[in-house]
Short mmCIF file of C-alpha atoms and ligand atoms in Angstrom, two decimals:
data_model
loop_
_atom_site.label_atom_id
_atom_site.label_comp_id
_atom_site.label_asym_id
_atom_site.label_seq_id
_atom_site.Cartn_x
_atom_site.Cartn_y
_atom_site.Cartn_z
CA UNK A 1 0.00 0.00 0.00
CA UNK A 2 1.29 3.39 -0.92
CA UNK A 3 1.90 5.91 1.77
CA UNK A 4 -0.97 8.19 0.79
CA UNK A 5 -3.37 5.23 0.67
CA UNK A 6 -2.33 4.24 4.17
CA UNK A 7 -2.88 7.81 5.32
CA UNK A 8 -6.30 7.78 3.74
CA UNK A 9 -7.21 4.57 5.54
CA UNK A 10 -6.03 6.00 8.87
CA UNK A 11 -7.97 9.18 8.17
CA UNK A 12 -11.20 7.36 7.29
CA UNK A 13 -10.90 5.06 10.31
CA UNK A 14 -10.46 8.07 12.57
CA UNK A 15 -13.43 9.84 11.03
CA UNK A 16 -15.59 6.73 11.43
CA UNK A 17 -14.57 6.25 15.06
CA UNK A 18 -15.17 9.93 15.73
CA UNK A 19 -18.60 9.94 14.12
CA UNK A 20 -19.58 6.81 16.04
CA UNK A 21 -18.52 8.37 19.32
CA UNK A 22 -20.46 11.50 18.38
CA UNK A 23 -23.48 9.38 17.73
CA UNK A 24 -23.28 7.74 21.12
CA UNK A 25 -22.80 11.11 22.81
CA UNK A 26 -26.03 12.21 21.19
CA UNK A 27 -27.70 9.40 23.03
CA UNK A 28 -25.91 9.11 26.35
CA UNK A 29 -26.17 5.96 28.42
CA UNK A 30 -28.54 6.10 31.37
CA UNK A 31 -27.94 4.23 34.61
CA UNK A 32 -30.37 4.32 37.52
CA UNK A 33 -29.09 2.87 40.77
CA UNK A 34 -32.06 2.44 43.08
CA UNK A 35 -31.68 1.28 46.66
CA UNK A 36 -34.56 0.01 48.75
CA UNK A 37 -35.63 1.60 52.05
CA UNK A 38 -32.38 3.52 52.55
CA UNK A 39 -32.69 6.49 54.89
CA UNK A 40 -32.03 10.09 53.90
CA UNK A 41 -29.14 10.34 56.38
CA UNK A 42 -27.43 7.09 55.41
CA UNK A 43 -25.08 8.18 52.66
CA UNK A 44 -21.82 10.03 53.06
CA UNK A 45 -23.01 12.82 50.78
CA UNK A 46 -25.84 13.58 53.21
CA UNK A 47 -23.50 13.55 56.17
CA UNK A 48 -23.46 9.93 57.38
CA UNK A 49 -20.61 9.40 59.81
CA UNK A 50 -21.07 5.79 60.91
CA UNK A 51 -21.66 4.31 57.43
CA UNK A 52 -18.99 5.46 54.98
CA UNK A 53 -20.15 5.26 51.36
CA UNK A 54 -17.10 6.23 49.28
CA UNK A 55 -18.49 4.53 46.15
CA UNK A 56 -21.85 6.28 46.18
CA UNK A 57 -20.21 9.54 47.24
CA UNK A 58 -18.24 9.60 44.00
CA UNK A 59 -21.51 10.30 42.18
CA UNK A 60 -22.03 13.35 44.38
CA UNK A 61 -18.41 14.43 43.94
CA UNK A 62 -18.58 14.02 40.17
CA UNK A 63 -22.00 15.63 39.90
CA UNK A 64 -24.91 17.07 41.81
CA UNK A 65 -26.58 16.26 45.12
CA UNK A 66 -30.32 16.92 45.18
CA UNK A 67 -30.95 17.96 48.77
CA UNK A 68 -34.72 18.02 48.13
CA UNK A 69 -34.95 14.91 45.98
CA UNK A 70 -38.31 13.17 46.28
CA UNK A 71 -39.98 9.97 45.19
CA UNK A 72 -43.64 9.83 44.17
CA UNK A 73 -44.73 7.50 46.96
CA UNK A 74 -43.56 6.40 50.40
CA UNK A 75 -43.40 2.64 49.78
CA UNK A 76 -41.76 0.44 47.15
CA UNK A 77 -44.29 -0.53 44.48
CA UNK A 78 -46.03 2.75 43.63
CA UNK A 79 -42.72 4.61 43.88
CA UNK A 80 -41.19 2.27 41.29
CA UNK A 81 -44.27 2.59 39.05
CA UNK A 82 -43.79 6.37 39.08
CA UNK A 83 -40.07 6.13 38.44
CA UNK A 84 -40.33 3.73 35.50
CA UNK A 85 -43.16 5.64 33.75
CA UNK A 86 -42.31 9.25 34.63
CA UNK A 87 -45.93 9.70 35.68
CA UNK A 88 -47.71 10.05 38.99
CA UNK A 89 -48.74 6.43 39.46
CA UNK A 90 -52.21 7.39 40.68
CA UNK A 91 -52.95 8.57 37.15
CA UNK A 92 -53.10 4.91 36.19
CA UNK A 93 -54.33 3.33 39.40
CA UNK A 94 -51.03 1.98 40.78
CA UNK A 95 -51.84 3.28 44.24
CA UNK A 96 -50.81 0.31 46.33
CA UNK A 97 -47.99 -2.12 46.87
CA UNK A 98 -48.87 -5.05 44.62
CA UNK A 99 -49.52 -8.47 46.11
CA UNK A 100 -47.69 -11.52 44.86
CA UNK A 101 -50.26 -12.89 42.39
CA UNK A 102 -48.52 -14.52 39.43
CA UNK A 103 -51.83 -15.46 37.77
CA UNK A 104 -53.35 -11.99 37.87
CA UNK A 105 -52.68 -9.80 34.84
CA UNK A 106 -54.10 -6.75 36.61
CA UNK A 107 -51.70 -7.01 39.57
CA UNK A 108 -48.92 -4.71 38.45
CA UNK A 109 -48.05 -2.00 35.96
CA UNK A 110 -50.92 -1.74 33.45
CA UNK A 111 -50.07 -2.30 29.81
CA UNK A 112 -51.37 1.17 28.94
CA UNK A 113 -48.16 2.47 30.48
CA UNK A 114 -44.89 2.95 28.64
CA UNK A 115 -41.81 2.11 30.71
CA UNK A 116 -38.54 3.96 30.41
CA UNK A 117 -37.18 0.80 28.80
CA UNK A 118 -39.96 0.85 26.15
CA UNK A 119 -39.14 4.48 25.47
CA UNK A 120 -35.38 4.09 25.23
CA UNK A 121 -35.66 0.92 23.17
CA UNK A 122 -37.52 2.96 20.57
CA UNK A 123 -34.49 5.26 20.56
CA UNK A 124 -32.17 2.32 19.89
CA UNK A 125 -30.97 1.64 23.40
CA UNK A 126 -30.04 -1.75 24.80
CA UNK A 127 -32.04 -2.09 28.03
CA UNK A 128 -31.45 -4.09 31.19
CA UNK A 129 -32.95 -4.41 34.65
CA UNK A 130 -31.05 -6.07 37.45
CA UNK A 131 -32.56 -6.78 40.87
CA UNK A 132 -36.05 -6.24 42.22
CA UNK A 133 -38.92 -5.88 39.75
CA UNK A 134 -42.09 -5.61 41.88
CA UNK A 135 -44.22 -4.30 38.98
CA UNK A 136 -46.09 -7.53 38.30
CA UNK A 137 -45.37 -11.27 38.30
CA UNK A 138 -47.97 -12.29 35.72
CA UNK A 139 -46.30 -13.49 32.48
CA UNK A 140 -47.61 -10.40 30.64
CA UNK A 141 -46.05 -7.99 33.16
CA UNK A 142 -42.50 -9.31 33.58
CA UNK A 143 -39.48 -7.17 32.62
CA UNK A 144 -38.87 -8.84 29.25
CA UNK A 145 -42.43 -7.86 28.27
CA UNK A 146 -41.95 -4.28 29.46
CA UNK A 147 -39.16 -3.09 27.24
CA UNK A 148 -36.19 -4.76 28.88
CA UNK A 149 -33.88 -6.82 26.68
CA UNK A 150 -32.29 -8.30 29.76
CA UNK A 151 -33.45 -9.16 33.26
CA UNK A 152 -31.48 -10.63 36.12
CA UNK A 153 -33.19 -10.78 39.48
CA UNK A 154 -36.56 -11.56 41.02
CA UNK A 155 -40.15 -10.52 40.47
CA UNK A 156 -41.36 -10.12 44.07
CA UNK A 157 -41.21 -7.12 46.41
CA UNK A 158 -38.23 -8.41 48.35
CA UNK A 159 -35.86 -11.32 48.66
CA UNK A 160 -33.70 -13.41 50.92
CA UNK A 161 -30.02 -12.52 50.50
CA UNK A 162 -28.31 -15.89 50.92
CA UNK A 163 -28.54 -18.52 48.16
CA UNK A 164 -29.15 -21.36 50.65
CA UNK A 165 -32.50 -19.70 51.46
CA UNK A 166 -33.66 -19.86 47.86
CA UNK A 167 -35.38 -23.21 48.33
CA UNK A 168 -38.21 -22.72 45.81
CA UNK A 169 -37.53 -23.33 42.13
CA UNK A 170 -39.85 -20.53 41.01
CA UNK A 171 -43.15 -18.78 41.76
CA UNK A 172 -45.18 -21.85 40.73
CA UNK A 173 -44.05 -23.29 44.08
CA UNK A 174 -45.11 -20.21 46.05
CA UNK A 175 -48.03 -20.79 48.44
CA UNK A 176 -48.18 -17.43 50.19
CA UNK A 177 -47.24 -13.79 49.78
CA UNK A 178 -43.77 -14.16 51.34
CA UNK A 179 -42.68 -17.20 49.35
CA UNK A 180 -41.67 -14.74 46.65
CA UNK A 181 -38.60 -14.07 48.81
CA UNK A 182 -37.44 -17.70 48.51
CA UNK A 183 -37.25 -18.39 44.79
CA UNK A 184 -34.15 -18.90 42.72
CA UNK A 185 -33.15 -15.88 40.66
CA UNK A 186 -34.22 -15.41 37.07
CA UNK A 187 -32.16 -14.60 34.03
CA UNK A 188 -34.84 -13.41 31.63
CA UNK A 189 -37.32 -16.32 31.79
CA UNK A 190 -34.92 -18.98 33.05
CA UNK A 191 -33.99 -19.70 36.65
CA UNK A 192 -30.29 -19.70 37.42
CA UNK A 193 -28.13 -21.23 40.08
CA UNK A 194 -26.69 -18.11 41.63
CA UNK A 195 -24.17 -18.74 44.40
CA UNK A 196 -23.19 -15.29 45.62
CA UNK A 197 -24.65 -13.08 48.34
CA UNK A 198 -27.50 -11.36 46.53
CA UNK A 199 -26.16 -7.80 46.57
CA UNK A 200 -22.77 -8.95 45.28
CA UNK A 201 -24.45 -10.94 42.52
CA UNK A 202 -26.49 -7.94 41.37
CA UNK A 203 -23.38 -5.74 41.35
CA UNK A 204 -21.44 -8.32 39.32
CA UNK A 205 -24.25 -8.53 36.76
CA UNK A 206 -24.44 -4.74 36.50
CA UNK A 207 -20.73 -4.41 35.80
CA UNK A 208 -21.01 -7.19 33.25
CA UNK A 209 -23.99 -5.52 31.53
CA UNK A 210 -22.04 -2.31 31.06
CA UNK A 211 -18.99 -4.17 29.81
CA UNK A 212 -21.01 -6.12 27.24
CA UNK A 213 -22.91 -3.10 25.98
CA UNK A 214 -20.22 -0.46 25.91
CA UNK A 215 -20.38 -0.01 22.14
CA UNK A 216 -24.02 1.11 21.97
CA UNK A 217 -26.36 3.37 23.93
CA UNK A 218 -27.65 1.47 26.95
CA UNK A 219 -30.12 1.89 29.78
CA UNK A 220 -29.42 0.02 33.00
CA UNK A 221 -31.93 -0.03 35.85
CA UNK A 222 -30.03 -1.48 38.79
CA UNK A 223 -32.65 -2.02 41.48
CA UNK A 224 -30.96 -3.33 44.59
CA UNK A 225 -33.31 -4.71 47.26
CA UNK A 226 -30.73 -3.78 49.91
CA UNK A 227 -31.01 -2.47 52.55
CA UNK A 228 -34.66 -3.64 52.70
CA UNK A 229 -35.42 -6.36 55.28
CA UNK A 230 -34.68 -9.22 55.93
CA UNK A 231 -31.53 -7.93 57.58
CA UNK A 232 -28.79 -10.22 56.29
CA UNK A 233 -25.15 -9.52 55.54
CA UNK A 234 -21.90 -11.40 55.09
CA UNK A 235 -18.95 -11.26 57.46
CA UNK A 236 -16.98 -9.36 54.84
CA UNK A 237 -19.28 -6.36 55.29
CA UNK A 238 -20.24 -6.85 58.95
CA UNK A 239 -16.57 -6.76 59.96
CA UNK A 240 -16.33 -3.19 58.68
CA UNK A 241 -18.49 -1.97 61.56
CA UNK A 242 -16.96 -3.12 64.85
CA UNK A 243 -18.04 0.11 66.54
CA UNK A 244 -21.76 -0.19 65.83
CA UNK A 245 -23.18 -2.03 68.84
CA UNK A 246 -26.82 -2.23 67.79
CA UNK A 247 -27.06 -5.49 65.83
CA UNK A 248 -29.73 -4.30 63.43
CA UNK A 249 -27.95 -1.05 62.68
CA UNK A 250 -24.72 -2.96 62.19
CA UNK A 251 -26.33 -5.33 59.68
CA UNK A 252 -28.00 -2.39 57.94
CA UNK A 253 -24.62 -0.65 57.68
CA UNK A 254 -23.09 -3.82 56.24
CA UNK A 255 -25.89 -4.08 53.65
CA UNK A 256 -25.41 -0.45 52.62
CA UNK A 257 -21.68 -1.06 52.45
CA UNK A 258 -22.21 -4.01 50.09
CA UNK A 259 -24.25 -1.78 47.79
CA UNK A 260 -21.54 0.85 48.04
CA UNK A 261 -18.85 -1.59 46.89
CA UNK A 262 -21.03 -2.46 43.90
CA UNK A 263 -21.57 1.18 42.99
CA UNK A 264 -17.83 1.74 43.24
CA UNK A 265 -17.14 -1.19 40.90
CA UNK A 266 -19.71 0.00 38.40
CA UNK A 267 -18.24 3.51 38.32
CA UNK A 268 -14.77 2.01 37.94
CA UNK A 269 -15.95 0.06 34.91
CA UNK A 270 -17.37 3.23 33.33
CA UNK A 271 -13.98 4.85 33.85
CA UNK A 272 -12.09 1.88 32.40
CA UNK A 273 -14.29 1.86 29.31
CA UNK A 274 -13.98 5.62 28.93
CA UNK A 275 -17.75 6.01 29.22
CA UNK A 276 -17.94 8.51 32.07
CA UNK A 277 -18.64 11.53 29.90
CA UNK A 278 -21.17 9.56 27.95
CA UNK A 279 -23.22 8.22 30.84
CA UNK A 280 -25.67 9.70 33.32
CA UNK A 281 -25.67 7.91 36.64
CA UNK A 282 -28.62 8.53 38.94
CA UNK A 283 -28.57 7.30 42.52
CA UNK A 284 -31.61 7.31 44.80
CA UNK A 285 -33.64 5.30 47.29
CA UNK A 286 -37.19 4.20 46.45
CA UNK A 287 -38.65 5.63 49.69
CA UNK A 288 -37.55 6.82 53.10
CA UNK A 289 -36.11 4.52 55.72
CA UNK A 290 -38.46 2.36 57.85
CA UNK A 291 -36.41 3.10 60.93
CA UNK A 292 -37.84 0.32 63.11
CA UNK A 293 -37.60 -2.41 60.47
CA UNK A 294 -34.06 -1.88 59.26
CA UNK A 295 -32.52 0.65 61.70
CA UNK A 296 -32.11 3.27 59.00
CA UNK A 297 -32.00 6.99 59.75
CA UNK A 298 -33.84 9.82 58.01
CA UNK A 299 -32.54 12.58 60.26
CA UNK A 300 -33.04 15.49 60.38
CA UNK A 301 -36.29 14.65 58.61
CA UNK A 302 -39.46 13.73 60.46
CA UNK A 303 -41.18 10.40 59.88
CA UNK A 304 -40.32 7.30 57.91
CA UNK A 305 -41.36 4.92 55.11
CA UNK A 306 -45.10 5.11 54.56
CA UNK A 307 -45.39 8.73 55.73
CA UNK A 308 -45.87 11.91 53.79
CA UNK A 309 -43.62 13.64 56.26
CA UNK A 310 -40.27 14.26 54.62
CA UNK A 311 -38.80 11.09 56.10
CA UNK A 312 -41.13 9.01 53.94
CA UNK A 313 -40.65 10.69 50.57
CA UNK A 314 -37.41 12.70 50.57
CA UNK A 315 -34.52 10.39 49.74
CA UNK A 316 -30.78 10.38 49.13
CA UNK A 317 -30.57 11.48 45.49
CA UNK A 318 -27.58 12.36 43.29
CA UNK A 319 -26.61 12.49 39.62
CA UNK A 320 -23.33 12.52 37.76
CA UNK A 321 -22.68 13.23 34.10
CA UNK A 322 -19.04 14.06 33.84
CA UNK A 323 -18.06 16.89 31.58
CA UNK A 324 -21.71 17.83 31.02
CA UNK A 325 -23.09 18.94 34.36
CA UNK A 326 -21.12 20.69 37.12
CA UNK A 327 -19.33 18.62 39.73
CA UNK A 328 -19.54 18.88 43.49
CA UNK A 329 -22.72 20.95 43.49
CA UNK A 330 -25.83 20.92 45.66
CA UNK A 331 -29.16 21.57 44.03
CA UNK A 332 -31.72 22.64 46.63
CA UNK A 333 -34.87 23.15 44.55
CA UNK A 334 -37.30 20.21 44.72
CA UNK A 335 -36.88 17.45 42.15
CA UNK A 336 -38.66 14.10 41.92
CA UNK A 337 -37.89 10.60 40.68
CA UNK A 338 -40.33 11.23 37.80
CA UNK A 339 -37.76 13.65 36.36
CA UNK A 340 -35.45 10.78 35.43
CA UNK A 341 -37.83 9.59 32.69
CA UNK A 342 -38.24 13.12 31.34
CA UNK A 343 -34.48 13.67 31.33
CA UNK A 344 -33.88 10.37 29.53
CA UNK A 345 -36.56 11.13 26.93
CA UNK A 346 -35.06 14.54 26.20
CA UNK A 347 -31.49 13.26 25.90
CA UNK A 348 -32.48 10.30 23.74
CA UNK A 349 -34.61 12.67 21.69
CA UNK A 350 -37.67 10.45 21.77
CA UNK A 351 -41.28 11.40 22.38
CA UNK A 352 -43.03 9.59 25.27
CA UNK A 353 -46.24 7.81 24.41
CA UNK A 354 -48.15 9.19 27.40
CA UNK A 355 -48.22 12.58 29.03
CA UNK A 356 -45.45 12.69 31.61
CA UNK A 357 -45.12 14.61 34.85
CA UNK A 358 -41.35 14.99 35.14
CA UNK A 359 -38.98 17.63 33.84
CA UNK A 360 -35.65 17.34 32.03
CA UNK A 361 -33.23 18.34 34.79
CA UNK A 362 -30.11 18.87 32.70
CA UNK A 363 -30.76 22.50 31.59
CA UNK A 364 -31.36 23.46 35.23
CA UNK A 365 -28.07 21.90 36.24
CA UNK A 366 -26.00 23.43 33.47
CA UNK A 367 -27.52 26.86 34.09
CA UNK A 368 -29.10 26.96 30.65
CA UNK A 369 -32.45 27.37 32.38
CA UNK A 370 -32.98 29.53 35.44
CA UNK A 371 -35.56 28.97 38.15
CA UNK A 372 -36.92 25.76 39.58
CA UNK A 373 -37.89 22.63 37.65
CA UNK A 374 -41.22 22.34 39.51
CA UNK A 375 -43.87 24.69 40.78
CA UNK A 376 -45.56 21.96 42.79
CA UNK A 377 -45.13 18.31 43.67
CA UNK A 378 -48.01 16.06 44.76
CA UNK A 379 -48.65 12.85 46.65
CA UNK A 380 -51.69 10.67 47.31
CA UNK A 381 -52.14 7.69 49.63
CA UNK A 382 -55.50 6.34 48.55
CA UNK A 383 -55.89 3.79 51.36
CA UNK A 384 -55.80 6.34 54.16
CA UNK A 385 -57.10 9.29 52.15
CA UNK A 386 -53.93 11.31 52.74
CA UNK A 387 -52.54 13.88 50.33
CA UNK A 388 -49.59 16.22 50.24
CA UNK A 389 -48.37 19.07 48.11
CA UNK A 390 -45.02 20.81 48.16
CA UNK A 391 -45.02 24.27 46.63
CA UNK A 392 -41.80 26.31 46.84
CA UNK A 393 -40.74 26.10 50.50
CA UNK A 394 -44.16 25.13 51.84
CA UNK A 395 -45.82 21.77 52.29
CA UNK A 396 -49.39 20.88 53.10
CA UNK A 397 -50.37 17.41 54.33
CA UNK A 398 -54.10 16.79 54.20
CA UNK A 399 -55.84 14.00 56.07
CA UNK A 400 -59.55 13.36 56.69
CA UNK A 401 -59.53 14.93 60.13
CA UNK A 402 -56.59 17.28 60.08
CA UNK A 403 -54.26 19.33 57.94
CA UNK A 404 -50.64 20.20 58.53
CA UNK A 405 -48.80 23.09 56.96
CA UNK A 406 -45.02 23.37 57.23
CA UNK A 407 -42.47 25.91 56.12
CA UNK A 408 -39.69 23.57 55.02
CA UNK A 409 -37.34 26.41 54.23
CA UNK A 410 -37.21 27.26 57.95
CA UNK A 411 -38.34 23.98 59.52
CA UNK A 412 -36.95 20.96 57.70
CA UNK A 413 -38.05 18.69 60.56
CA UNK A 414 -41.72 19.67 60.21
CA UNK A 415 -42.10 20.51 63.87
CA UNK A 416 -44.36 23.60 63.68
CA UNK A 417 -47.81 23.24 62.16
CA UNK A 418 -48.70 26.61 60.61
CA UNK A 419 -52.08 25.50 59.33
CA UNK A 420 -54.20 27.76 61.51
CA UNK A 421 -52.04 30.85 61.15
CA UNK A 422 -51.48 30.85 57.39
CA UNK A 423 -55.00 30.61 56.07
CA UNK A 424 -54.57 32.08 52.62
CA UNK A 425 -51.55 29.91 51.82
CA UNK A 426 -53.41 26.84 53.06
CA UNK A 427 -56.37 27.70 50.88
CA UNK A 428 -54.16 28.21 47.85
CA UNK A 429 -52.45 24.83 48.30
CA UNK A 430 -55.77 23.10 48.95
CA UNK A 431 -57.14 24.43 45.67
CA UNK A 432 -54.11 23.17 43.76
CA UNK A 433 -54.43 19.77 45.41
CA UNK A 434 -58.12 19.58 44.55
CA UNK A 435 -57.38 20.28 40.89
CA UNK A 436 -54.73 17.54 40.86
CA UNK A 437 -57.00 15.00 42.56
CA UNK A 438 -59.44 15.24 39.65
CA UNK A 439 -56.81 13.77 37.32
CA UNK A 440 -56.37 10.56 39.32
CA UNK A 441 -57.82 7.09 38.96
CA UNK A 442 -59.02 4.72 41.64
CA UNK A 443 -56.69 1.81 42.44
CA UNK A 444 -56.63 -1.03 39.92
CA UNK A 445 -55.77 -3.76 42.42
CA UNK A 446 -55.84 -4.70 46.09
CA UNK A 447 -52.60 -4.09 47.92
CA UNK A 448 -50.33 -5.64 50.50
CA UNK A 449 -52.68 -4.77 53.34
CA UNK A 450 -55.41 -6.92 51.76
CA UNK A 451 -53.44 -10.17 51.50
CA UNK A 452 -56.11 -12.34 53.17
CA UNK A 453 -59.00 -10.64 51.43
CA UNK A 454 -57.34 -11.14 48.05
CA UNK A 455 -56.75 -14.85 48.73
CA UNK A 456 -60.38 -15.22 49.74
CA UNK A 457 -61.51 -13.59 46.50
CA UNK A 458 -59.01 -15.63 44.46
CA UNK A 459 -58.90 -19.11 46.00
CA UNK A 460 -56.73 -20.38 43.13
CA UNK A 461 -54.12 -17.63 43.71
CA UNK A 462 -51.32 -20.11 44.38
CA UNK A 463 -52.80 -23.31 42.93
CA UNK A 464 -50.61 -24.68 40.16
CA UNK A 465 -52.30 -24.70 36.75
CA UNK A 466 -53.30 -28.11 35.45
CA UNK A 467 -51.04 -29.24 32.68
CA1 CA B 501 -38.74 0.39 49.43
#
């Protein structure tokens, strides 16, 4: 080959590589790392002293901490339904934690809804979910039917952490609600013989997913069930906390630490593959810490999982996108998990099928847009007829027999009820809430609290189908 021909080849190869990398920058990778029942206080970037989280903290260091980062509900299922659709889940009747009901096609995320995986798949992304699904166990509702090319994990709302406890082959052997915690893991539709501590296994699969899909836009939803109960950790992680005397808190710390190692490994892989500037990494918890169940801490916030006090719905929340959004910043205006869908849709340049409630956060982080992403955020707990609205620094919680108004900008712990002394503000927020309520649907299915009632109504709930 003559010299100029060789030069031409080199030139064309470079141009091709450059244009391919441009293409993938146009559609950045999206990673969501979701933890389960982790308290607001229990990450280094929110000030945790007894549980160091150097892996997770890198996301904060590389990007932005959302100090007022919310989820759309205070327990797992509805919060995940909001996150994965970018819509308030009460718009489509996902108002309760689904029951384990593998034969019920209405028990989970309705098929009218487009998941973030459906959306990003239309934009050419490779999509994967690793960990806890909890959006339906019926064959029509499983991850591979909801836009995910790959699934590694379990369909139920929680799981045992040690492989020796996975003594059911699959959900066909389940005979009650909690048997979903005991099945072998699934890889797409097939059960696998996983041998690692669950959190370590999920981390390993996440790193592997990124490694295998580095040459194309990808979406990874890494949904750890840690540090949700049952409280179970290996000696490797427990031994890191000799100074924590409370056994439950010690195990919780170990479970968070296991997640943290996984997050660290995942970020390391992004670095190795030179994908950092091409990948958004969101980190958040699905709801506030249930302090009694898992010894988490939401301080200085009031309340816990299940509440509409801040401790139930404000979560540890951070985002990195190296080279694109500022590093080491705090963003204090309210944001919500629903914004992740909207941000992904905007960056992938694809139009959502349904009307969404979130906002693309990137322009607010780069300074391209001034002001706050949201005027108001809303919550509904259908079962107890409780509502909440956050508007600027104020928050109203409305229950059948009382209302609470807080000035979060001065009282983050919600200790002073201003309801009776701020009448016009209360009235204004009540009107906004009433307008929002009109857009909501009644629940589509019975929830966790109605386990016995559901079994009574569906006597064949766990009966194996005749072959
Ligand atoms: Ca949860």
